[in-house]
Amino acid sequence: MNAARSRITLPFLIFVTPVLMWLFLLIVLPHIDLLLMSFRIEDDAGAMVWSLVNYLNFFDEPVYWRTFTRTAVYAILTTMITFSVSLPVAFYITKVVSPRFSGFLSLLLLMPFWVSELVRVYGWMILLRESGVINHFLLRAGLLQRPVEMLYNDITMVMGLVYTSMLFMVVPLISVLESLDDSLIEAAYDLGGNVFSIVTRIIIPHAMPGIVSGGIVVFMLTLGNYLTPNLIGGKNSLWFTEQIYNQFIASFNWNQGAAFGFLLLILSSAMVWIGLKLTRQKLSQVVQ
Amino acid sequence: MIRSLPNTRPYTLGFKLYVILFFVFLFAPLLITCVLAFNDSQFPALPWKGFTLEWFTADLPERVGIFHDSLNLSAIGVSFKVAFWVSILSTLVGTCGAFLFEQENFRLKQALYFLMLAPLVVPGVILGISILLFANTLGVFFENTFNLDVPLFRPGFWLVVLGQFSFISTLVTLVVSARLKKFDHSLEEAALNLGATRLQVIWHITLKFLRPAIIGAGAVAFLMSFENFNTTLFLVGSQSTLPITLYLQVRDGSTPVINAVSFLLIVGTSMLAVVNLTLSRKKE
């Protein structure tokens, strides 16, 4: 664009007004309010005063920070599992299967993710619960004597989280692997490289931008997930979003909830920032 | 290793098996949900007791099909209304955003662009609570200073629309921007040389060019809104959307009616997805 456009014109005003209203009224001001609310408490007289109590509560009460750490650790674990499950699939679709099928397979891959997350979690519930379909088949096959409850444990929860966010890893991986020149792999093979060295020294370095953008999105979605941990995680396996929900809806302590929300926001932004810094990328490149 | 290289048989077979297992993993929960919507049983479980459409059509004391289930039907209605407004609003504002970031130059453009991307990396739950808090603050402010009670600031229909709009607009902006990048500016220049104003050019030429992207983005916005759970959870009032209603039912026990709703959702979204894909393919 040339410099002559930099003065204020009618089209500019038409474009900028709704965008500014959107970003300031629905993003900036609400987050400032969230931050302010998290530093306020009701004192004994019922008036609102400034205080750090909401944050001190977080560190005093082991259940809060344990849930927080647990959520972070499980979100990282989920991101890593999602990556290891998705990479072979993305590689197969782009490099191994005959090109006739690769378009069809990547379409097929997208289909389940158009469907609501709730329906997908529900599907797993009917498959895995004590009276579920998998138990039914295992009993009929004589592999089990009595039904086993496969829901409400951490393994199932992580599997559900991987399932929910897989698409956001597979799609960026497919698009970076498509741009990988086959002749690089052929050359490495001719020079005697084995599968392990080709994967770690050619494929992964080339796919790094896709891995980072997929990883960021998967991590953030997992951290902010509520449905999956709530419905198929155990009753004592709390997720941090559930703590936020409890503060808001059950205890009606919005200020405490705001502090929790802000902590979660800091955690997710910090992880995104670290991911970008480690790979020297910009957010605007990653979301493309 | 890859197509062009000689591969050992175990490698090819093993890889194929892995991908097949992956697709089974991907589709098993959806298929089983659909199949059990037609099982003639009081519970969404096997054994198979015969084919029935009663979970869709029945209106019996012990069995109310989805077409007579007023709770779920009204939730579907609410979700449609919310998704309608969200897709209209976010396509309008998202298209403005695309023009702003692709065709205009102004100070702090980078900062504003970064801000526009932010909703993508803010968890939906946080968006929900911050908008809830801010609406509440505004509500209290209006009540104290002007003695006005503004229904918009209480959890309810319009707050849900605004909450979903706040992050879906980012998506629309990105999709429309991507198309606008491919626009041939000589078309605009030709029209400007022929005496059109900038707004006329945008209306008659640029927007025509963008139409497939805008329609596609609108369809995706509709779907995302229809399915949104995290942000909606905190903003919902007495009118529940479908994901929230379903969540409460699934949490407290389940009947095959949920399978019937899920079946309709799966069929509906797949159809919308296929239409969207074929349309965008044709235009390419």
PDB file of N, CA and C in Angstrom, chain B residues 61-121:
ATOM      1  N   PRO B  61     -45.801 -42.658  26.875  1.00  0.00           N
ATOM      2  CA  PRO B  61     -45.433 -42.261  28.241  1.00  0.00           C
ATOM      3  C   PRO B  61     -43.985 -42.614  28.603  1.00  0.00           C
ATOM      4  N   GLU B  62     -43.514 -43.810  28.197  1.00  0.00           N
ATOM      5  CA  GLU B  62     -42.175 -44.206  28.614  1.00  0.00           C
ATOM      6  C   GLU B  62     -41.124 -43.885  27.549  1.00  0.00           C
ATOM      7  N   ARG B  63     -41.552 -43.376  26.431  1.00  0.00           N
ATOM      8  CA  ARG B  63     -40.617 -43.158  25.342  1.00  0.00           C
ATOM      9  C   ARG B  63     -41.050 -41.918  24.552  1.00  0.00           C
ATOM     10  N   VAL B  64     -40.293 -40.822  24.695  1.00  0.00           N
ATOM     11  CA  VAL B  64     -40.605 -39.607  23.930  1.00  0.00           C
ATOM     12  C   VAL B  64     -39.492 -39.378  22.922  1.00  0.00           C
ATOM     13  N   GLY B  65     -39.832 -39.501  21.645  1.00  0.00           N
ATOM     14  CA  GLY B  65     -38.840 -39.300  20.592  1.00  0.00           C
ATOM     15  C   GLY B  65     -38.452 -37.835  20.478  1.00  0.00           C
ATOM     16  N   ILE B  66     -37.381 -37.579  19.760  1.00  0.00           N
ATOM     17  CA  ILE B  66     -36.842 -36.224  19.678  1.00  0.00           C
ATOM     18  C   ILE B  66     -37.843 -35.248  19.041  1.00  0.00           C
ATOM     19  N   PHE B  67     -38.674 -35.747  18.101  1.00  0.00           N
ATOM     20  CA  PHE B  67     -39.601 -34.820  17.438  1.00  0.00           C
ATOM     21  C   PHE B  67     -40.722 -34.360  18.361  1.00  0.00           C
ATOM     22  N   HIS B  68     -40.842 -35.000  19.557  1.00  0.00           N
ATOM     23  CA  HIS B  68     -41.851 -34.569  20.518  1.00  0.00           C
ATOM     24  C   HIS B  68     -41.231 -34.082  21.818  1.00  0.00           C
ATOM     25  N   ASP B  69     -39.890 -34.028  21.829  1.00  0.00           N
ATOM     26  CA  ASP B  69     -39.177 -33.682  23.054  1.00  0.00           C
ATOM     27  C   ASP B  69     -39.022 -32.154  23.114  1.00  0.00           C
ATOM     28  N   SER B  70     -39.906 -31.498  23.863  1.00  0.00           N
ATOM     29  CA  SER B  70     -39.932 -30.034  23.784  1.00  0.00           C
ATOM     30  C   SER B  70     -38.639 -29.419  24.319  1.00  0.00           C
ATOM     31  N   LEU B  71     -38.014 -30.036  25.322  1.00  0.00           N
ATOM     32  CA  LEU B  71     -36.777 -29.498  25.885  1.00  0.00           C
ATOM     33  C   LEU B  71     -35.690 -29.394  24.820  1.00  0.00           C
ATOM     34  N   ASN B  72     -35.441 -30.535  24.139  1.00  0.00           N
ATOM     35  CA  ASN B  72     -34.389 -30.531  23.124  1.00  0.00           C
ATOM     36  C   ASN B  72     -34.776 -29.724  21.897  1.00  0.00           C
ATOM     37  N   LEU B  73     -36.061 -29.773  21.539  1.00  0.00           N
ATOM     38  CA  LEU B  73     -36.488 -29.018  20.362  1.00  0.00           C
ATOM     39  C   LEU B  73     -36.283 -27.525  20.579  1.00  0.00           C
ATOM     40  N   SER B  74     -36.659 -27.043  21.777  1.00  0.00           N
ATOM     41  CA  SER B  74     -36.500 -25.602  21.978  1.00  0.00           C
ATOM     42  C   SER B  74     -35.021 -25.239  22.056  1.00  0.00           C
ATOM     43  N   ALA B  75     -34.180 -26.150  22.601  1.00  0.00           N
ATOM     44  CA  ALA B  75     -32.739 -25.878  22.621  1.00  0.00           C
ATOM     45  C   ALA B  75     -32.186 -25.803  21.201  1.00  0.00           C
ATOM     46  N   ILE B  76     -32.675 -26.698  20.323  1.00  0.00           N
ATOM     47  CA  ILE B  76     -32.230 -26.645  18.922  1.00  0.00           C
ATOM     48  C   ILE B  76     -32.619 -25.303  18.313  1.00  0.00           C
ATOM     49  N   GLY B  77     -33.849 -24.861  18.625  1.00  0.00           N
ATOM     50  CA  GLY B  77     -34.313 -23.565  18.119  1.00  0.00           C
ATOM     51  C   GLY B  77     -33.409 -22.438  18.589  1.00  0.00           C
ATOM     52  N   VAL B  78     -33.085 -22.427  19.887  1.00  0.00           N
ATOM     53  CA  VAL B  78     -32.214 -21.374  20.424  1.00  0.00           C
ATOM     54  C   VAL B  78     -30.858 -21.410  19.728  1.00  0.00           C
ATOM     55  N   SER B  79     -30.300 -22.631  19.578  1.00  0.00           N
ATOM     56  CA  SER B  79     -28.991 -22.741  18.939  1.00  0.00           C
ATOM     57  C   SER B  79     -29.016 -22.196  17.511  1.00  0.00           C
ATOM     58  N   PHE B  80     -30.103 -22.492  16.786  1.00  0.00           N
ATOM     59  CA  PHE B  80     -30.215 -21.967  15.427  1.00  0.00           C
ATOM     60  C   PHE B  80     -30.229 -20.446  15.439  1.00  0.00           C
ATOM     61  N   LYS B  81     -31.006 -19.874  16.361  1.00  0.00           N
ATOM     62  CA  LYS B  81     -31.089 -18.408  16.411  1.00  0.00           C
ATOM     63  C   LYS B  81     -29.743 -17.794  16.758  1.00  0.00           C
ATOM     64  N   VAL B  82     -29.074 -18.379  17.780  1.00  0.00           N
ATOM     65  CA  VAL B  82     -27.761 -17.855  18.168  1.00  0.00           C
ATOM     66  C   VAL B  82     -26.803 -17.945  16.983  1.00  0.00           C
ATOM     67  N   ALA B  83     -26.759 -19.133  16.352  1.00  0.00           N
ATOM     68  CA  ALA B  83     -25.813 -19.337  15.256  1.00  0.00           C
ATOM     69  C   ALA B  83     -26.108 -18.386  14.096  1.00  0.00           C
ATOM     70  N   PHE B  84     -27.388 -18.131  13.857  1.00  0.00           N
ATOM     71  CA  PHE B  84     -27.768 -17.197  12.797  1.00  0.00           C
ATOM     72  C   PHE B  84     -27.156 -15.820  13.058  1.00  0.00           C
ATOM     73  N   TRP B  85     -27.385 -15.289  14.273  1.00  0.00           N
ATOM     74  CA  TRP B  85     -26.887 -13.943  14.574  1.00  0.00           C
ATOM     75  C   TRP B  85     -25.374 -13.908  14.629  1.00  0.00           C
ATOM     76  N   VAL B  86     -24.770 -14.969  15.193  1.00  0.00           N
ATOM     77  CA  VAL B  86     -23.309 -14.979  15.273  1.00  0.00           C
ATOM     78  C   VAL B  86     -22.711 -14.981  13.873  1.00  0.00           C
ATOM     79  N   SER B  87     -23.283 -15.796  12.970  1.00  0.00           N
ATOM     80  CA  SER B  87     -22.660 -15.845  11.639  1.00  0.00           C
ATOM     81  C   SER B  87     -22.863 -14.525  10.899  1.00  0.00           C
ATOM     82  N   ILE B  88     -24.035 -13.881  11.051  1.00  0.00           N
ATOM     83  CA  ILE B  88     -24.238 -12.586  10.399  1.00  0.00           C
ATOM     84  C   ILE B  88     -23.238 -11.553  10.941  1.00  0.00           C
ATOM     85  N   LEU B  89     -23.215 -11.421  12.275  1.00  0.00           N
ATOM     86  CA  LEU B  89     -22.353 -10.397  12.882  1.00  0.00           C
ATOM     87  C   LEU B  89     -20.880 -10.653  12.580  1.00  0.00           C
ATOM     88  N   SER B  90     -20.454 -11.924  12.732  1.00  0.00           N
ATOM     89  CA  SER B  90     -19.020 -12.156  12.582  1.00  0.00           C
ATOM     90  C   SER B  90     -18.599 -12.058  11.116  1.00  0.00           C
ATOM     91  N   THR B  91     -19.489 -12.387  10.172  1.00  0.00           N
ATOM     92  CA  THR B  91     -19.088 -12.192   8.767  1.00  0.00           C
ATOM     93  C   THR B  91     -18.961 -10.700   8.466  1.00  0.00           C
ATOM     94  N   LEU B  92     -19.901  -9.889   8.961  1.00  0.00           N
ATOM     95  CA  LEU B  92     -19.809  -8.442   8.721  1.00  0.00           C
ATOM     96  C   LEU B  92     -18.509  -7.884   9.301  1.00  0.00           C
ATOM     97  N   VAL B  93     -18.295  -8.119  10.600  1.00  0.00           N
ATOM     98  CA  VAL B  93     -17.135  -7.519  11.252  1.00  0.00           C
ATOM     99  C   VAL B  93     -15.838  -8.166  10.754  1.00  0.00           C
ATOM    100  N   GLY B  94     -15.862  -9.485  10.544  1.00  0.00           N
ATOM    101  CA  GLY B  94     -14.668 -10.165  10.047  1.00  0.00           C
ATOM    102  C   GLY B  94     -14.258  -9.655   8.671  1.00  0.00           C
ATOM    103  N   THR B  95     -15.241  -9.381   7.793  1.00  0.00           N
ATOM    104  CA  THR B  95     -14.907  -8.851   6.477  1.00  0.00           C
ATOM    105  C   THR B  95     -14.310  -7.454   6.611  1.00  0.00           C
ATOM    106  N   CYS B  96     -14.885  -6.635   7.486  1.00  0.00           N
ATOM    107  CA  CYS B  96     -14.294  -5.324   7.758  1.00  0.00           C
ATOM    108  C   CYS B  96     -12.850  -5.492   8.227  1.00  0.00           C
ATOM    109  N   GLY B  97     -12.642  -6.445   9.109  1.00  0.00           N
ATOM    110  CA  GLY B  97     -11.304  -6.694   9.629  1.00  0.00           C
ATOM    111  C   GLY B  97     -10.339  -7.079   8.520  1.00  0.00           C
ATOM    112  N   ALA B  98     -10.792  -7.939   7.608  1.00  0.00           N
ATOM    113  CA  ALA B  98      -9.929  -8.359   6.509  1.00  0.00           C
ATOM    114  C   ALA B  98      -9.521  -7.163   5.660  1.00  0.00           C
ATOM    115  N   PHE B  99     -10.480  -6.285   5.329  1.00  0.00           N
ATOM    116  CA  PHE B  99     -10.156  -5.091   4.547  1.00  0.00           C
ATOM    117  C   PHE B  99      -9.201  -4.196   5.313  1.00  0.00           C
ATOM    118  N   LEU B 100      -9.470  -4.051   6.621  1.00  0.00           N
ATOM    119  CA  LEU B 100      -8.655  -3.168   7.448  1.00  0.00           C
ATOM    120  C   LEU B 100      -7.203  -3.625   7.451  1.00  0.00           C
ATOM    121  N   PHE B 101      -6.978  -4.931   7.640  1.00  0.00           N
ATOM    122  CA  PHE B 101      -5.601  -5.386   7.794  1.00  0.00           C
ATOM    123  C   PHE B 101      -4.922  -5.639   6.455  1.00  0.00           C
ATOM    124  N   GLU B 102      -5.689  -5.855   5.381  1.00  0.00           N
ATOM    125  CA  GLU B 102      -5.062  -6.121   4.094  1.00  0.00           C
ATOM    126  C   GLU B 102      -4.894  -4.863   3.261  1.00  0.00           C
ATOM    127  N   GLN B 103      -5.826  -3.923   3.374  1.00  0.00           N
ATOM    128  CA  GLN B 103      -5.824  -2.808   2.428  1.00  0.00           C
ATOM    129  C   GLN B 103      -5.561  -1.448   3.045  1.00  0.00           C
ATOM    130  N   GLU B 104      -5.508  -1.358   4.341  1.00  0.00           N
ATOM    131  CA  GLU B 104      -5.305  -0.053   4.957  1.00  0.00           C
ATOM    132  C   GLU B 104      -3.964  -0.023   5.668  1.00  0.00           C
ATOM    133  N   ASN B 105      -3.431   1.189   5.785  1.00  0.00           N
ATOM    134  CA  ASN B 105      -2.210   1.379   6.560  1.00  0.00           C
ATOM    135  C   ASN B 105      -2.488   2.384   7.641  1.00  0.00           C
ATOM    136  N   PHE B 106      -2.127   2.077   8.839  1.00  0.00           N
ATOM    137  CA  PHE B 106      -2.352   3.036   9.907  1.00  0.00           C
ATOM    138  C   PHE B 106      -1.373   2.752  11.022  1.00  0.00           C
ATOM    139  N   ARG B 107      -1.275   3.709  11.940  1.00  0.00           N
ATOM    140  CA  ARG B 107      -0.352   3.509  13.057  1.00  0.00           C
ATOM    141  C   ARG B 107      -0.886   2.401  13.955  1.00  0.00           C
ATOM    142  N   LEU B 108       0.013   1.687  14.596  1.00  0.00           N
ATOM    143  CA  LEU B 108      -0.362   0.615  15.523  1.00  0.00           C
ATOM    144  C   LEU B 108      -1.086  -0.549  14.825  1.00  0.00           C
ATOM    145  N   LYS B 109      -0.890  -0.655  13.510  1.00  0.00           N
ATOM    146  CA  LYS B 109      -1.553  -1.750  12.796  1.00  0.00           C
ATOM    147  C   LYS B 109      -1.097  -3.098  13.325  1.00  0.00           C
ATOM    148  N   GLN B 110       0.226  -3.251  13.544  1.00  0.00           N
ATOM    149  CA  GLN B 110       0.752  -4.519  14.042  1.00  0.00           C
ATOM    150  C   GLN B 110       0.142  -4.876  15.397  1.00  0.00           C
ATOM    151  N   ALA B 111       0.051  -3.863  16.269  1.00  0.00           N
ATOM    152  CA  ALA B 111      -0.499  -4.107  17.607  1.00  0.00           C
ATOM    153  C   ALA B 111      -1.956  -4.543  17.505  1.00  0.00           C
ATOM    154  N   LEU B 112      -2.712  -3.870  16.643  1.00  0.00           N
ATOM    155  CA  LEU B 112      -4.121  -4.219  16.502  1.00  0.00           C
ATOM    156  C   LEU B 112      -4.275  -5.611  15.883  1.00  0.00           C
ATOM    157  N   TYR B 113      -3.383  -5.941  14.958  1.00  0.00           N
ATOM    158  CA  TYR B 113      -3.437  -7.257  14.331  1.00  0.00           C
ATOM    159  C   TYR B 113      -3.180  -8.350  15.373  1.00  0.00           C
ATOM    160  N   PHE B 114      -2.201  -8.077  16.220  1.00  0.00           N
ATOM    161  CA  PHE B 114      -1.889  -9.013  17.292  1.00  0.00           C
ATOM    162  C   PHE B 114      -3.096  -9.195  18.219  1.00  0.00           C
ATOM    163  N   LEU B 115      -3.751  -8.081  18.518  1.00  0.00           N
ATOM    164  CA  LEU B 115      -4.937  -8.115  19.378  1.00  0.00           C
ATOM    165  C   LEU B 115      -6.057  -8.923  18.714  1.00  0.00           C
ATOM    166  N   MET B 116      -6.154  -8.780  17.380  1.00  0.00           N
ATOM    167  CA  MET B 116      -7.196  -9.504  16.654  1.00  0.00           C
ATOM    168  C   MET B 116      -6.953 -11.017  16.729  1.00  0.00           C
ATOM    169  N   LEU B 117      -5.654 -11.411  16.781  1.00  0.00           N
ATOM    170  CA  LEU B 117      -5.344 -12.842  16.856  1.00  0.00           C
ATOM    171  C   LEU B 117      -5.541 -13.404  18.263  1.00  0.00           C
ATOM    172  N   ALA B 118      -5.514 -12.523  19.259  1.00  0.00           N
ATOM    173  CA  ALA B 118      -5.533 -12.974  20.655  1.00  0.00           C
ATOM    174  C   ALA B 118      -6.663 -13.952  20.984  1.00  0.00           C
ATOM    175  N   PRO B 119      -7.906 -13.717  20.515  1.00  0.00           N
ATOM    176  CA  PRO B 119      -8.969 -14.655  20.888  1.00  0.00           C
ATOM    177  C   PRO B 119      -8.675 -16.100  20.511  1.00  0.00           C
ATOM    178  N   LEU B 120      -7.759 -16.316  19.547  1.00  0.00           N
ATOM    179  CA  LEU B 120      -7.418 -17.692  19.173  1.00  0.00           C
ATOM    180  C   LEU B 120      -6.631 -18.393  20.260  1.00  0.00           C
ATOM    181  N   VAL B 121      -5.849 -17.639  21.038  1.00  0.00           N
ATOM    182  CA  VAL B 121      -5.020 -18.285  22.050  1.00  0.00           C
ATOM    183  C   VAL B 121      -5.537 -18.055  23.473  1.00  0.00           C
TER     184      VAL B 121
END
